[in-house]
Every structure is written in structure tokens, then in C-alpha cells.
CSV table of C-alpha atoms and ligand atoms in Angstrom, one decimal:
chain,number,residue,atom,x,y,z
P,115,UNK,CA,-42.6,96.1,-47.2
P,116,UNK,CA,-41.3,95.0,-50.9
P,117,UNK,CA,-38.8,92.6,-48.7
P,118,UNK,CA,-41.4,91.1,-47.4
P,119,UNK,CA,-43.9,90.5,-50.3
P,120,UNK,CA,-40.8,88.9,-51.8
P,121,UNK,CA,-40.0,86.5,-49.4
P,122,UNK,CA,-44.2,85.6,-48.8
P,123,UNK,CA,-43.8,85.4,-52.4
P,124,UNK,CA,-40.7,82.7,-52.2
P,125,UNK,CA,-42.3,80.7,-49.6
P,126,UNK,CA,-46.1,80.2,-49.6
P,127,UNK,CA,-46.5,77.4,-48.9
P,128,UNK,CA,-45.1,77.5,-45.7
P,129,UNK,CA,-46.5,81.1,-44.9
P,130,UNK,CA,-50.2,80.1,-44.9
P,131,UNK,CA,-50.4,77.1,-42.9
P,132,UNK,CA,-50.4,76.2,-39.5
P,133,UNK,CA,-47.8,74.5,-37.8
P,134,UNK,CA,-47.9,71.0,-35.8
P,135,UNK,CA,-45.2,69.7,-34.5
P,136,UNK,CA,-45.2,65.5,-33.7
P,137,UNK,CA,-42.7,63.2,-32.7
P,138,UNK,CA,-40.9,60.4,-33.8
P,139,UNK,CA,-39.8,58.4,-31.1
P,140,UNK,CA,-36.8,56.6,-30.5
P,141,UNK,CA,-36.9,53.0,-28.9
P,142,UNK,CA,-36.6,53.1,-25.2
P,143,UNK,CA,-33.8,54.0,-23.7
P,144,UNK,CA,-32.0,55.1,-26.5
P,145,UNK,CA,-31.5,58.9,-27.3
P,146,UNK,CA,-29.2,61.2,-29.5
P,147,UNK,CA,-30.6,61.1,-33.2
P,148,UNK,CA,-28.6,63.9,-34.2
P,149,UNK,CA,-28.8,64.0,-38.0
P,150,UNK,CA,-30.8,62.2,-40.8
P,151,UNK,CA,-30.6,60.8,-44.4
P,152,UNK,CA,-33.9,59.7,-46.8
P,153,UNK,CA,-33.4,57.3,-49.6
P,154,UNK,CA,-34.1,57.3,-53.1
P,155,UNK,CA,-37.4,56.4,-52.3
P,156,UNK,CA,-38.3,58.6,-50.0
P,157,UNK,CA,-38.1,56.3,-47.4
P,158,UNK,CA,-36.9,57.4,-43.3
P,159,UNK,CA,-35.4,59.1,-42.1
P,160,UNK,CA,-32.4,57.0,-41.3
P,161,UNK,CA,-30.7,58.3,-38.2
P,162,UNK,CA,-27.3,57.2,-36.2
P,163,UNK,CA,-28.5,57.3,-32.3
P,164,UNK,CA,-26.0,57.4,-29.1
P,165,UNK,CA,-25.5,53.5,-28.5
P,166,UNK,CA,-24.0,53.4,-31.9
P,167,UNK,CA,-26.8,51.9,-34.4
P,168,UNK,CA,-28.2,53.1,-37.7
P,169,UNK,CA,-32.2,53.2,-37.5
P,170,UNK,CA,-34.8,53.3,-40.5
P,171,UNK,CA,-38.1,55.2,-39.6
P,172,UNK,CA,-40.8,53.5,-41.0
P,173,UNK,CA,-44.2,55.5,-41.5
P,174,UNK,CA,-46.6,52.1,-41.4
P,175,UNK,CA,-45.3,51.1,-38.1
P,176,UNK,CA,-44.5,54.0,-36.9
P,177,UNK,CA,-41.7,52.9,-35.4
P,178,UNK,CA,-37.6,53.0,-35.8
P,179,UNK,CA,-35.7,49.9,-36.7
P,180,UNK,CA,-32.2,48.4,-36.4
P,181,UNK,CA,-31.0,49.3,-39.9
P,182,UNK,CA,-26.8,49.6,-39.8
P,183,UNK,CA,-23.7,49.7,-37.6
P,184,UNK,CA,-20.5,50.8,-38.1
P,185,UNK,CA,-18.2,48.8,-35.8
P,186,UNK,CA,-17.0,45.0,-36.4
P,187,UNK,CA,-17.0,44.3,-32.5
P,188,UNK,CA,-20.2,46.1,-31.0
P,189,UNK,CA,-21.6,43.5,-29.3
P,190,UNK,CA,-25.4,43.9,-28.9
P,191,UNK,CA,-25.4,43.4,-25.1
P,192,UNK,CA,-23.2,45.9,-24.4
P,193,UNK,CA,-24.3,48.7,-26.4
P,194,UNK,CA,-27.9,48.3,-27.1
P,195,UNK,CA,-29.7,51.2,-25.1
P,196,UNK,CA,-26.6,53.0,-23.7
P,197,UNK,CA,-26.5,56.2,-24.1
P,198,UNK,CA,-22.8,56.2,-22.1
P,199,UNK,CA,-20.5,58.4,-23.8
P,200,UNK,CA,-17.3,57.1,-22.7
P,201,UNK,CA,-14.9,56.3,-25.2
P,202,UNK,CA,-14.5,52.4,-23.9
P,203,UNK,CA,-17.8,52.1,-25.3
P,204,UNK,CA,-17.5,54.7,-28.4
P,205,UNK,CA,-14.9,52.7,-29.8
P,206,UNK,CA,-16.9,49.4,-29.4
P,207,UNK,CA,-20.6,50.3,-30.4
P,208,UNK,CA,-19.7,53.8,-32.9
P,209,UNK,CA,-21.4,56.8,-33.1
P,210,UNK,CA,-22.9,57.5,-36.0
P,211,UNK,CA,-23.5,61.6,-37.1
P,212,UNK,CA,-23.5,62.5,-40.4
P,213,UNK,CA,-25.5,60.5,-42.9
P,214,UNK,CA,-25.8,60.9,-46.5
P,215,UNK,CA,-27.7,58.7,-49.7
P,216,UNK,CA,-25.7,58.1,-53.1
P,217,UNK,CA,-29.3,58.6,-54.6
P,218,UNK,CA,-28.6,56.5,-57.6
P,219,UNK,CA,-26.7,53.3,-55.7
P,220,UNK,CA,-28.8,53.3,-52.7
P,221,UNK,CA,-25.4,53.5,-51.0
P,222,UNK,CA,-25.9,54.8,-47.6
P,223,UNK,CA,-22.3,57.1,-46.5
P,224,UNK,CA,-21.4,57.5,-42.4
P,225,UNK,CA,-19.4,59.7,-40.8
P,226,UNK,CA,-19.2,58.1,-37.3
P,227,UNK,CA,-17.4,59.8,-34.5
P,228,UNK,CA,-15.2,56.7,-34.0
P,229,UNK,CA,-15.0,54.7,-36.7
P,230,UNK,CA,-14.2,57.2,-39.6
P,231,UNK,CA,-16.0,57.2,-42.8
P,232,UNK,CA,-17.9,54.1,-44.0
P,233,UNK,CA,-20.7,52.8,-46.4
P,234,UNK,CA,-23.4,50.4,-46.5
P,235,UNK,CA,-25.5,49.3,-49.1
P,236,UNK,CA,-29.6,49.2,-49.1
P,237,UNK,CA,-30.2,46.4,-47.1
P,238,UNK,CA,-27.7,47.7,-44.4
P,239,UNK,CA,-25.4,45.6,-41.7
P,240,UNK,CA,-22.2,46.5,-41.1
P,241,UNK,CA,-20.8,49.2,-43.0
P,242,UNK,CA,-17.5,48.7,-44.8
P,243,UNK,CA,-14.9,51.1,-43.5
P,244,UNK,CA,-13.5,53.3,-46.1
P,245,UNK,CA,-11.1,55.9,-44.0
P,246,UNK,CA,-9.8,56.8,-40.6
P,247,UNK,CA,-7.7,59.5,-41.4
P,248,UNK,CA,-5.9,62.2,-44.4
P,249,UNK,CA,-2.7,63.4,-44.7
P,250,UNK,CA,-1.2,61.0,-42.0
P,251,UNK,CA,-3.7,62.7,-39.4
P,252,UNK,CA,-6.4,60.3,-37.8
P,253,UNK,CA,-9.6,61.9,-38.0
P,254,UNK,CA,-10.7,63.3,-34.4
P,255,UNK,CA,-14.2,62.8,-34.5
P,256,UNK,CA,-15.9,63.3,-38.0
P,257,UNK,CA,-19.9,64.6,-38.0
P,258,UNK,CA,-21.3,66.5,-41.4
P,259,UNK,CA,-21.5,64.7,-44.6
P,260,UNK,CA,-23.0,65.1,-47.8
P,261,UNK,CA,-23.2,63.3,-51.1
P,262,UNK,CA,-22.9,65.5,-54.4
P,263,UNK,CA,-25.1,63.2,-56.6
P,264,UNK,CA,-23.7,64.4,-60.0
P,265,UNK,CA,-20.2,62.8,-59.2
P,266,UNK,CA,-20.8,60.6,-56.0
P,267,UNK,CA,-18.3,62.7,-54.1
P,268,UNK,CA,-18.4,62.3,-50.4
P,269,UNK,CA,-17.8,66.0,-48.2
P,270,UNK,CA,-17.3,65.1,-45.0
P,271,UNK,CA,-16.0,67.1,-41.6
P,272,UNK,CA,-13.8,66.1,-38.6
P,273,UNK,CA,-14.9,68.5,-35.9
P,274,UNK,CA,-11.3,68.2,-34.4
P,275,UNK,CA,-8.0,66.4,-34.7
P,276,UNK,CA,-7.1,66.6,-31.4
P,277,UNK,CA,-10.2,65.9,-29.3
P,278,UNK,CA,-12.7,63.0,-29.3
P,279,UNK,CA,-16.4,63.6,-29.1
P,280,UNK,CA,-17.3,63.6,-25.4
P,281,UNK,CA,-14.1,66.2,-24.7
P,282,UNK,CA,-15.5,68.5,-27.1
P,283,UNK,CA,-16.6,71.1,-24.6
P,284,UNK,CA,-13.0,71.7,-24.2
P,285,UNK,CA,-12.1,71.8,-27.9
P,286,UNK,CA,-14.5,74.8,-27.8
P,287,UNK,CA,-13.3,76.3,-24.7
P,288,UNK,CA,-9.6,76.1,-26.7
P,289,UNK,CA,-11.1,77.5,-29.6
P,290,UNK,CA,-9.5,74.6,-31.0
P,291,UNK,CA,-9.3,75.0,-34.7
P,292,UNK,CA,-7.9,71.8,-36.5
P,293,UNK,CA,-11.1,70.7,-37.8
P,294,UNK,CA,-11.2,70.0,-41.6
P,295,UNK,CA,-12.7,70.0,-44.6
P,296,UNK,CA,-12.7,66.4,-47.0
P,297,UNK,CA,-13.4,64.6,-49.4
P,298,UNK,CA,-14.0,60.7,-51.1
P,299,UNK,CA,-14.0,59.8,-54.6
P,300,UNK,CA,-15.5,56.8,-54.8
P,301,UNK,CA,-13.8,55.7,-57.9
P,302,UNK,CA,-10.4,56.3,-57.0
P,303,UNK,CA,-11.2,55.3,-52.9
P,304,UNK,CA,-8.7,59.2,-52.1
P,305,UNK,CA,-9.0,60.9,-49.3
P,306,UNK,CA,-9.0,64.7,-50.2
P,307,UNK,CA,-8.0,67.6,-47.2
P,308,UNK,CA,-9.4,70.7,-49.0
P,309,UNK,CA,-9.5,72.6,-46.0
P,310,UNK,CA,-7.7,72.8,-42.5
P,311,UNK,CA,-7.8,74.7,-39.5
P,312,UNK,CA,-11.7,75.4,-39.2
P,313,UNK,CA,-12.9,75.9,-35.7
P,314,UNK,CA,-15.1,72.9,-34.8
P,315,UNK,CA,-16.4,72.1,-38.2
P,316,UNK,CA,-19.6,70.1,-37.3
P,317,UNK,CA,-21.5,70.3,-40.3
P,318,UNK,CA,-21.5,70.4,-44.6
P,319,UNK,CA,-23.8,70.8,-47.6
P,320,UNK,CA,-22.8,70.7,-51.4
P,321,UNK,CA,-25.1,73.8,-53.4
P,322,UNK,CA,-27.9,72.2,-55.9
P,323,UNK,CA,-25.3,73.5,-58.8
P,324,UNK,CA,-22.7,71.4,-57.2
P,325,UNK,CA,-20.6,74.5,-57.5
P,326,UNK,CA,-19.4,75.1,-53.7
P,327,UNK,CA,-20.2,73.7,-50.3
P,328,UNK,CA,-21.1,75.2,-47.2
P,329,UNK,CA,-18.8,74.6,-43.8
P,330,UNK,CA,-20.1,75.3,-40.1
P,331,UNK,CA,-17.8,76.3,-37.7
P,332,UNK,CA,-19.5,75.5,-34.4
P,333,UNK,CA,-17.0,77.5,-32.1
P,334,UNK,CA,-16.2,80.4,-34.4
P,335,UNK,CA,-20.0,81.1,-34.8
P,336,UNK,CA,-20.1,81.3,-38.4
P,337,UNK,CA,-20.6,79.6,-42.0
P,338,UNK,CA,-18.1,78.9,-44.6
P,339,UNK,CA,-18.0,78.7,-48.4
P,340,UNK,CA,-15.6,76.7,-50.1
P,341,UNK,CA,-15.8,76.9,-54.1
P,342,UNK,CA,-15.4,73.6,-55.7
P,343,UNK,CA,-15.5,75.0,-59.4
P,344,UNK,CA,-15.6,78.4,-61.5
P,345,UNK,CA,-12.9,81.3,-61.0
P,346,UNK,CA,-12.9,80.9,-57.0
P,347,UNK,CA,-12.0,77.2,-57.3
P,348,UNK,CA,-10.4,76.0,-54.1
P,349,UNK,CA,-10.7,79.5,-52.3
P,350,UNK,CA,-12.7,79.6,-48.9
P,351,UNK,CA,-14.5,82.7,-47.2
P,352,UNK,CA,-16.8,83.5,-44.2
P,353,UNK,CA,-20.1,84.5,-45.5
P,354,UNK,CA,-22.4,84.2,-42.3
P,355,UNK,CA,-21.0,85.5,-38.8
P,356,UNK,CA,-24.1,84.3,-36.5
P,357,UNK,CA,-25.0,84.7,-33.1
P,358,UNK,CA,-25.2,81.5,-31.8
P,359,UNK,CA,-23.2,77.6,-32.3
P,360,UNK,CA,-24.1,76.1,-35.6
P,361,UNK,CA,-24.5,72.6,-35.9
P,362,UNK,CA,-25.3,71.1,-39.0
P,363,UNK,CA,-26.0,72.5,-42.6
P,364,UNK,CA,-28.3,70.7,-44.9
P,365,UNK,CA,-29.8,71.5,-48.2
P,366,UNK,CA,-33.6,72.1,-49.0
P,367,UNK,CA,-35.8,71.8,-51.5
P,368,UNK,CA,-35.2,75.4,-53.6
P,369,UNK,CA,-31.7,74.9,-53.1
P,370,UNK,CA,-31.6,76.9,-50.0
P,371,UNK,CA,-30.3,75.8,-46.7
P,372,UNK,CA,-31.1,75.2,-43.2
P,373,UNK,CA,-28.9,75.7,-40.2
P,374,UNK,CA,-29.3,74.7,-36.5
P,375,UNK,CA,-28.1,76.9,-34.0
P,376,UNK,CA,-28.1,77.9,-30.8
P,377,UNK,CA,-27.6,81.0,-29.3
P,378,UNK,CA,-26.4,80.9,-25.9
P,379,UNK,CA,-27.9,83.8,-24.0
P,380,UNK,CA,-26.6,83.2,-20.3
P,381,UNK,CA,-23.2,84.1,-18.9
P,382,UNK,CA,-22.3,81.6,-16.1
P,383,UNK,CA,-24.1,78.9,-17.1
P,384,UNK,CA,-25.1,79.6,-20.9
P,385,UNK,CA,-26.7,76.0,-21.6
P,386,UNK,CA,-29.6,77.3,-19.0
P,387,UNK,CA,-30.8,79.9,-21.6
P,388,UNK,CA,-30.0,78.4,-24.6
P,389,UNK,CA,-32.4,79.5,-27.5
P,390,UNK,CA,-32.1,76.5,-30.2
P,391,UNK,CA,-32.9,77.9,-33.8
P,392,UNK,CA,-33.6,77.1,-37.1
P,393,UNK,CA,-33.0,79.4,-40.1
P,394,UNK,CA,-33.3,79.5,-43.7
P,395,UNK,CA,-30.3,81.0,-46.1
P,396,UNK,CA,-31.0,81.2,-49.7
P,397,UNK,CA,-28.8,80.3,-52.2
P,398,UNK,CA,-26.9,83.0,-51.7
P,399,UNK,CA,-26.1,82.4,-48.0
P,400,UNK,CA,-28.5,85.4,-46.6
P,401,UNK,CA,-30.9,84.6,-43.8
P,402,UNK,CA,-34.6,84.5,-44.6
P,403,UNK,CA,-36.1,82.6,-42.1
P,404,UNK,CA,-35.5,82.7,-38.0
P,405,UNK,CA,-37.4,80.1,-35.9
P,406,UNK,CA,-37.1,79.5,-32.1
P,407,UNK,CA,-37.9,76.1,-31.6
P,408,UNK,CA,-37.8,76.8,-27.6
P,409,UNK,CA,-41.6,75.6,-27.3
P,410,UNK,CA,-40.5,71.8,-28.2
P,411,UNK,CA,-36.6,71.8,-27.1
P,412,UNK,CA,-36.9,74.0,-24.1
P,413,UNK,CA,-32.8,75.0,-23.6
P,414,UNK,CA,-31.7,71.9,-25.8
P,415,UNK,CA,-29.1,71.7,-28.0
P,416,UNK,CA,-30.2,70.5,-31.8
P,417,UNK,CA,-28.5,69.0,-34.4
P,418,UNK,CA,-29.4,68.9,-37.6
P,419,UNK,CA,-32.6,70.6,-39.0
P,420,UNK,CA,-33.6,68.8,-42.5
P,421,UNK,CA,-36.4,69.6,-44.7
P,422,UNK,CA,-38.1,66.2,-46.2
P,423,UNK,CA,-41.4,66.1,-48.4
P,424,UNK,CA,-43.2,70.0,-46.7
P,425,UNK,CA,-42.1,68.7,-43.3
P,426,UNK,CA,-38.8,70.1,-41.3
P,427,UNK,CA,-37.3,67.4,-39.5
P,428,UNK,CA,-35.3,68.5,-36.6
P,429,UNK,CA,-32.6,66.5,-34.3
P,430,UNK,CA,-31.2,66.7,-31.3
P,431,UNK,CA,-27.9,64.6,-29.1
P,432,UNK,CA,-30.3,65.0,-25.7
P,433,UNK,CA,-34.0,63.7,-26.9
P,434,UNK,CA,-34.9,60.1,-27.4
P,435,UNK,CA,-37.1,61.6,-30.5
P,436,UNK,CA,-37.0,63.4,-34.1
P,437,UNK,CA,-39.3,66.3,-33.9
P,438,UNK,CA,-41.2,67.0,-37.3
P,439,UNK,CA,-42.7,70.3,-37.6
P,440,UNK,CA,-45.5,70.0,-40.4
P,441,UNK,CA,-46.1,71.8,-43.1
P,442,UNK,CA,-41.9,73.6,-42.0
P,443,UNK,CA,-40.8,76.6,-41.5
P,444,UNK,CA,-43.4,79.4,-41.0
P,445,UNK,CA,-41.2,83.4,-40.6
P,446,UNK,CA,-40.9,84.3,-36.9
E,1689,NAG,C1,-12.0,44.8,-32.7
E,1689,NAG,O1,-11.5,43.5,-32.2
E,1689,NAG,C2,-10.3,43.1,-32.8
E,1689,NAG,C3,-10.1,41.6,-32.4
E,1689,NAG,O2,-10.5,41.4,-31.1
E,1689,NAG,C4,-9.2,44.0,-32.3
E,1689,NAG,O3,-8.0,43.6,-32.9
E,1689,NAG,C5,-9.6,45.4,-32.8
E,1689,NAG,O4,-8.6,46.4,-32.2
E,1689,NAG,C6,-10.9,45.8,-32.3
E,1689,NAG,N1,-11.3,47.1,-32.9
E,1689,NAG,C7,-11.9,48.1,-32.2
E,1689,NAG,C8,-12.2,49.3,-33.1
E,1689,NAG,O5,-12.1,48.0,-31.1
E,1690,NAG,C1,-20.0,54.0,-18.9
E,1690,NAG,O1,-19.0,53.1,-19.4
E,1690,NAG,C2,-17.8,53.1,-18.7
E,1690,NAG,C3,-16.8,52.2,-19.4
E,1690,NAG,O2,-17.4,51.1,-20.0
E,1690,NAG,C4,-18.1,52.6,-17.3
E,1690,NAG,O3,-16.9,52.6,-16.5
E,1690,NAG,C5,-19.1,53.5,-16.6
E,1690,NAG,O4,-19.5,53.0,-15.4
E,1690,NAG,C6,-20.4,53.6,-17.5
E,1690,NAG,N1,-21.2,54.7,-16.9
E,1690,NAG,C7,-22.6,54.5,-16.9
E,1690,NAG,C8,-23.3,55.7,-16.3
E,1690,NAG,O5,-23.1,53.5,-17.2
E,1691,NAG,C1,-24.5,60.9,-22.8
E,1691,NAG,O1,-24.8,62.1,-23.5
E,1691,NAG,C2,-26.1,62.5,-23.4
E,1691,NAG,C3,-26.3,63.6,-24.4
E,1691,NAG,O2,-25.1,64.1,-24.8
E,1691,NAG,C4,-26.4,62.8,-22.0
E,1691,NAG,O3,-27.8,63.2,-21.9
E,1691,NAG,C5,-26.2,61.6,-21.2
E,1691,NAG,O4,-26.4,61.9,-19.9
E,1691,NAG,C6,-24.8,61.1,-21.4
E,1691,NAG,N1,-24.7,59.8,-20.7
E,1691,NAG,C7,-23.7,59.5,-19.9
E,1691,NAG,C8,-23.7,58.2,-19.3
E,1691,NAG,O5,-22.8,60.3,-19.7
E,1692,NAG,C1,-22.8,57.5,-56.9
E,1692,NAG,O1,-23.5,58.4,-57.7
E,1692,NAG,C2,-22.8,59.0,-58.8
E,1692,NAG,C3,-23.7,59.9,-59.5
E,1692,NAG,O2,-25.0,59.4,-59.6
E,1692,NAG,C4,-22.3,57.9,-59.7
E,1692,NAG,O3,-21.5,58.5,-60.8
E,1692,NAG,C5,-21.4,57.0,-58.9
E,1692,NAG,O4,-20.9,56.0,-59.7
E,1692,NAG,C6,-22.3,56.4,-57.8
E,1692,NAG,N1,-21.6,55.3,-57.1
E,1692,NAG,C7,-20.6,55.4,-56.3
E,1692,NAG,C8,-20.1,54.1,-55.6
E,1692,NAG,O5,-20.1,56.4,-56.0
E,1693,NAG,C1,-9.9,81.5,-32.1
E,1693,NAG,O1,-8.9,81.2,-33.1
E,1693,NAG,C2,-9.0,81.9,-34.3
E,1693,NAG,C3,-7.9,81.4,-35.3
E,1693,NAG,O2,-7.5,80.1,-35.1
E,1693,NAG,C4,-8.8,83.4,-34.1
E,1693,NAG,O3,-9.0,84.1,-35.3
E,1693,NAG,C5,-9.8,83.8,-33.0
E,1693,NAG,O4,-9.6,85.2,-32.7
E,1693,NAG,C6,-9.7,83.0,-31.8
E,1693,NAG,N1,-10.8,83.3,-30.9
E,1693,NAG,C7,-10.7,83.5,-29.6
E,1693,NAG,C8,-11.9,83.8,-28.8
E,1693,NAG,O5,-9.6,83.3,-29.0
């Protein structure tokens, strides 16, 4: 009982309203708006869809435009509206997943599943390629990404060295675990490995304090915290085992953070039953909030869930849409 006044006492906003749920939709044929940034402004969301552009959001129009792209030679006619996964086409037209504002530049960071990590400024284009690989080791295919805005730091995640996006089903049937952990300075233009072997790291979000970030592992089922500063500097742990794949990890407003996942429930053919979830940690990395988001993805896999401005904007690789559930997250 005390539990629960305490947590309607964190979040009431969210407790006493009712939900809707509308959706953004993508321009025909496209589909795959996995993960999503807003600018300083507030304006978006950006989003990187499966034929390899960048599109803006924008409210008046209610409609998505061309915003960025990430590869020199993606030729218009041939990617525009493909949502072909191959890797002929991947290395021509880019991928983009993880997407993250420098607040005070208006710099707009990538991290695209084929062409590495990039930037583009506020009026967009093609992105300026800043790194392909660490250490010596191409990345495989990079996906989370976030921007610390004290330092401009870029944390950023390769899922895998050794596979490329559409072969990732068998990275996770390998439990393949040379996914990573890195990071750009901006002022020095390094490349950082802070961590290595992570089992399909598909998703990262610095803490409000800038003190550590969190790391999901989409094959081990669980969330990592790697301590950028304080006593634990440099020293990672498991906080979260969950029960289902993570996908991406994204700050909220109170300094919380929202996961996707989704929790496989069949045995033959699992992505049949597939329950796709959003939940709420607090600071602290304990689980608040649960939310089946069944009614609007059916068995889908999501991507990223974001909260923006009261409303919880949630993405998937199979829908041509962004679902936004207003006023966010109510408790299950
Ligand atoms: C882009 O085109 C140039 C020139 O044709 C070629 O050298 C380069 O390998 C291509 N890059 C990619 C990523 O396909
Ligand atoms: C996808 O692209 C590949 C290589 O460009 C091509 O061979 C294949 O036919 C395409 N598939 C579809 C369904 O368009
Ligand atoms: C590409 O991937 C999407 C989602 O991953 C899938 O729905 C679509 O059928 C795939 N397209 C091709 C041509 O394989
Ligand atoms: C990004 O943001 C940080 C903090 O606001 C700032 O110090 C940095 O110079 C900015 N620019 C770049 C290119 O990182
Ligand atoms: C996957 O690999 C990790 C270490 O790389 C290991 O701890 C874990 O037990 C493995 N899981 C399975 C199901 O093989």
C-alpha cells in the first residue's frame, strides 16, 4: 500500500489521465522508424527510417520530411521507399538507428548501421562521417547513441563486430557477445572502447548527473551500468536481469528511464506471441512502470520508447508509423 502511494505520488500526472494513442505516419511505402531525437527547440521527432533517410516530424503539416542521409552515394531512385534489407542496398542508402541532439550546437549525431558514426548540423544533408571503427575493429553495425550535454560526449553502441544488421537473428542465436561500448569527444575527434564483449548491445543513455550510462544487452536479457565518474569509475555491472529482449534505453524527464522490450512467450515460433513492453526504471535502475503495448503493436517488435513534452513516443523496425501515447505511461 505505502509502495504504491509513493509511486502515484512520483507520477501523477500520468496516473490520472486517460490514455490516447495516435499515429504519426511515415510516407508511403517506407517503414522502420526505430528510434528518435527532438532538438533544442523542441522540434520532431527526427527519426532514421529503413531506406536509409533522416526525417523531421513536423506538427503543422503533420507530416514527415526528408531531413538527412548518411551515405555519399545513395542515389534517390534506388533507395527512396525500399524497405529491402540487403546489404547491396544498406551500404548504398544507410540505415540510420540511433539519433542524438548536441542541445547547444544543434548538431544532430547518427549512429547508422552502415555507415558508422556521423554528424550533421541543423539544416541537415549529408552527414559528415566521423568513425567506422575502434581499436582496429570495424564497427559491425552500431544502434544506441546519446549525447551527454555537459561535455558533448558521444556514447554510442555496435550491436556486434562480427555480424551486419539483417544477420542479426543469428548473432543472437550465437549469443554472440562482441558488441561494445564507445565513445567520441568532439574536441579531440577519439574514438573511446570502454567496454567489450556485451551481448548484442542495442541501446545507451547517459544519467541526468552525467555520472554513469546505461547499456542494453538485447541477447543476454538485461541492463548494464557503466560508471563514468566517482569511486566506481570505469567499472561495469548488471543491475536489471529482465524477461524479455531490450532494445533501446532512453532518458525521461525526472531522470528516469524507459526501456523497450519484448518478452517472447512462445517456444517454436516465439515472434507469434511476442508481448512488446514499455517500462519505467528510476534513477536507480528499479522498475516502476510495466506497459503492454499489445493493443497498438499486436506481436511487433519496438524499438525505442522516448518520452517528449507528457507524450511517450514509441518506435518500431516493422510499422510505417511512430505511435504516441498521450498523456504517457499510465501503471499496468
Ligand atoms: C561510394 O562511391 C565511391 C566512388 O564510386 C566508391 O569508391 C565508394 O566505395 C562508395 N562507397 C560506398 C560506401 O559504397
Ligand atoms: C533487394 O535488393 C537486392 C540487391 O539489390 C535484390 O537482389 C533483391 O531482388 C531486392 N529484393 C526485393 C524484395 O526488392
Ligand atoms: C525489411 O525488414 C522489414 C522489417 O525488418 C521487413 O518487414 C521487410 O519485409 C524486410 N524487407 C525485405 C525486402 O526483406
Ligand atoms: C556540444 O555540447 C557541449 C556542451 O554543451 C559543448 O561543450 C561542445 O562544445 C558542443 N559542441 C561539440 C561540437 O561537441
Ligand atoms: C552467452 O555468453 C555469455 C558470455 O559471453 C555467457 O555468460 C552465457 O552463459 C551464454 N549464454 C548462453 C545461453 O549460452
Amino acid at each position: 500500500m505505502l509502495s504504491i502511494l509513493i509511486i502515484l505520488l512520483s507520477f501523477p500526472s500520468i496516473v490520472f489521465s486517460t490514455q490516447s494513442f495516435k499515429k504519426l505516419q511515415l510516407p508511403s511505402p517506407t517503414m522502420g522508424a526505430d528510434s528518435f531525437a527532438f532538438d533544442s527547440l523542441g522540434k520532431g521527432p527526427y527519426t532514421g527510417i529503413a531506406d536509409g533517410r533522416i526525417l523531421k516530424y513536423y506538427e503543422a503539416s503533420g507530416a514527415f520530411a526528408d531531413f538527412a542521409v548518411t551515405s555519399p552515394n545513395r542515389s534517390r531512385v534506388v533507395c527512396d521507399g525500399t524497405n529491402n534489407n540487403s546489404t547491396k542496398l544498406g551500404n548504398q542508402c544507410g540505415r540510420p538507428l540511433g539519433l542524438g541532439f548536441n542541445k547547444s550546437t544543434g548538431d544532430l549525431y547518427i549512429a547508422d548501421a552502415y555507415q558508422g558514426l556521423s554528424v550533421v548540423g541543423r539544416n541537415g544533408g549529408l552527414s559528415t562521417q566521423l568513425a567506422t571503427s575502434a581499436d582496429g575493429v570495424p564497427f559491425g553495425f552500431l544502434s544506441g547513441l546519446d549525447v551527454d550535454q555537459q561535455t558533448g560526449h558521444v556514447y554510442f553502441t555496435d550491436v556486434t563486430s562480427v555480424y551486419k544488421i539483417n544477420d542479426f537473428p543469428w548473432a543472437v542465436a550465437f549469443n554472440d557477445s562482441t558488441g561494445r561500448l564507445l565513445k567520441y569527444d568532439p574536441k579531440t575527434n577519439k574514438v573511446t572502447v570502454l567496454l567489450t564483449d556485451l551481448l548484442g548491445a542495442t541501446g545507451t543513455a547517459i544519467s541526468a548527473d552525467g555520472s554513469f550510462v546505461l547499456i542494453t544487452e538485447f541477447t543476454a536479457k538485461r541492463i548494464i551500468k557503466y560508471w563514468l565518474k566517482g569511486p566506481k569509475a570505469d567499472i561495469s555491472e548488471v543491475i536489471v536481469h529482465l524477461n524479455g529482449r531490450p532494445n533501446k534505453v532512453k532518458r525521461a524527464a525526472k531522470g528516469e528511464f524507459l526501456v523497450s522490450i519484448n518478452i517472447e512467450k512462445g517456444f517454436l515460433v516465439p515472434e507469434l506471441f511476442t508481448v512488446p513492453t514499455a517500462i519505467r526504471l528510476n534513477a536507480n535502475a528499479r522498475i516502476m512502470e510495466k506497459k503492454s503495448l499489445r493493443a497498438q503493436y499486436n506481436t511487433k517488435f519496438i524499438g525505442e520508447v522516448q518520452e517528449f513534452g507528457g507524450a511517450l513516443y514509441v518506435g518500431s523496425m516493422f510499422t510505417d508509423f511512430v505511435g504516441v501515447y498521450k498523456p504517457g505511461l499510465t501503471l499496468h
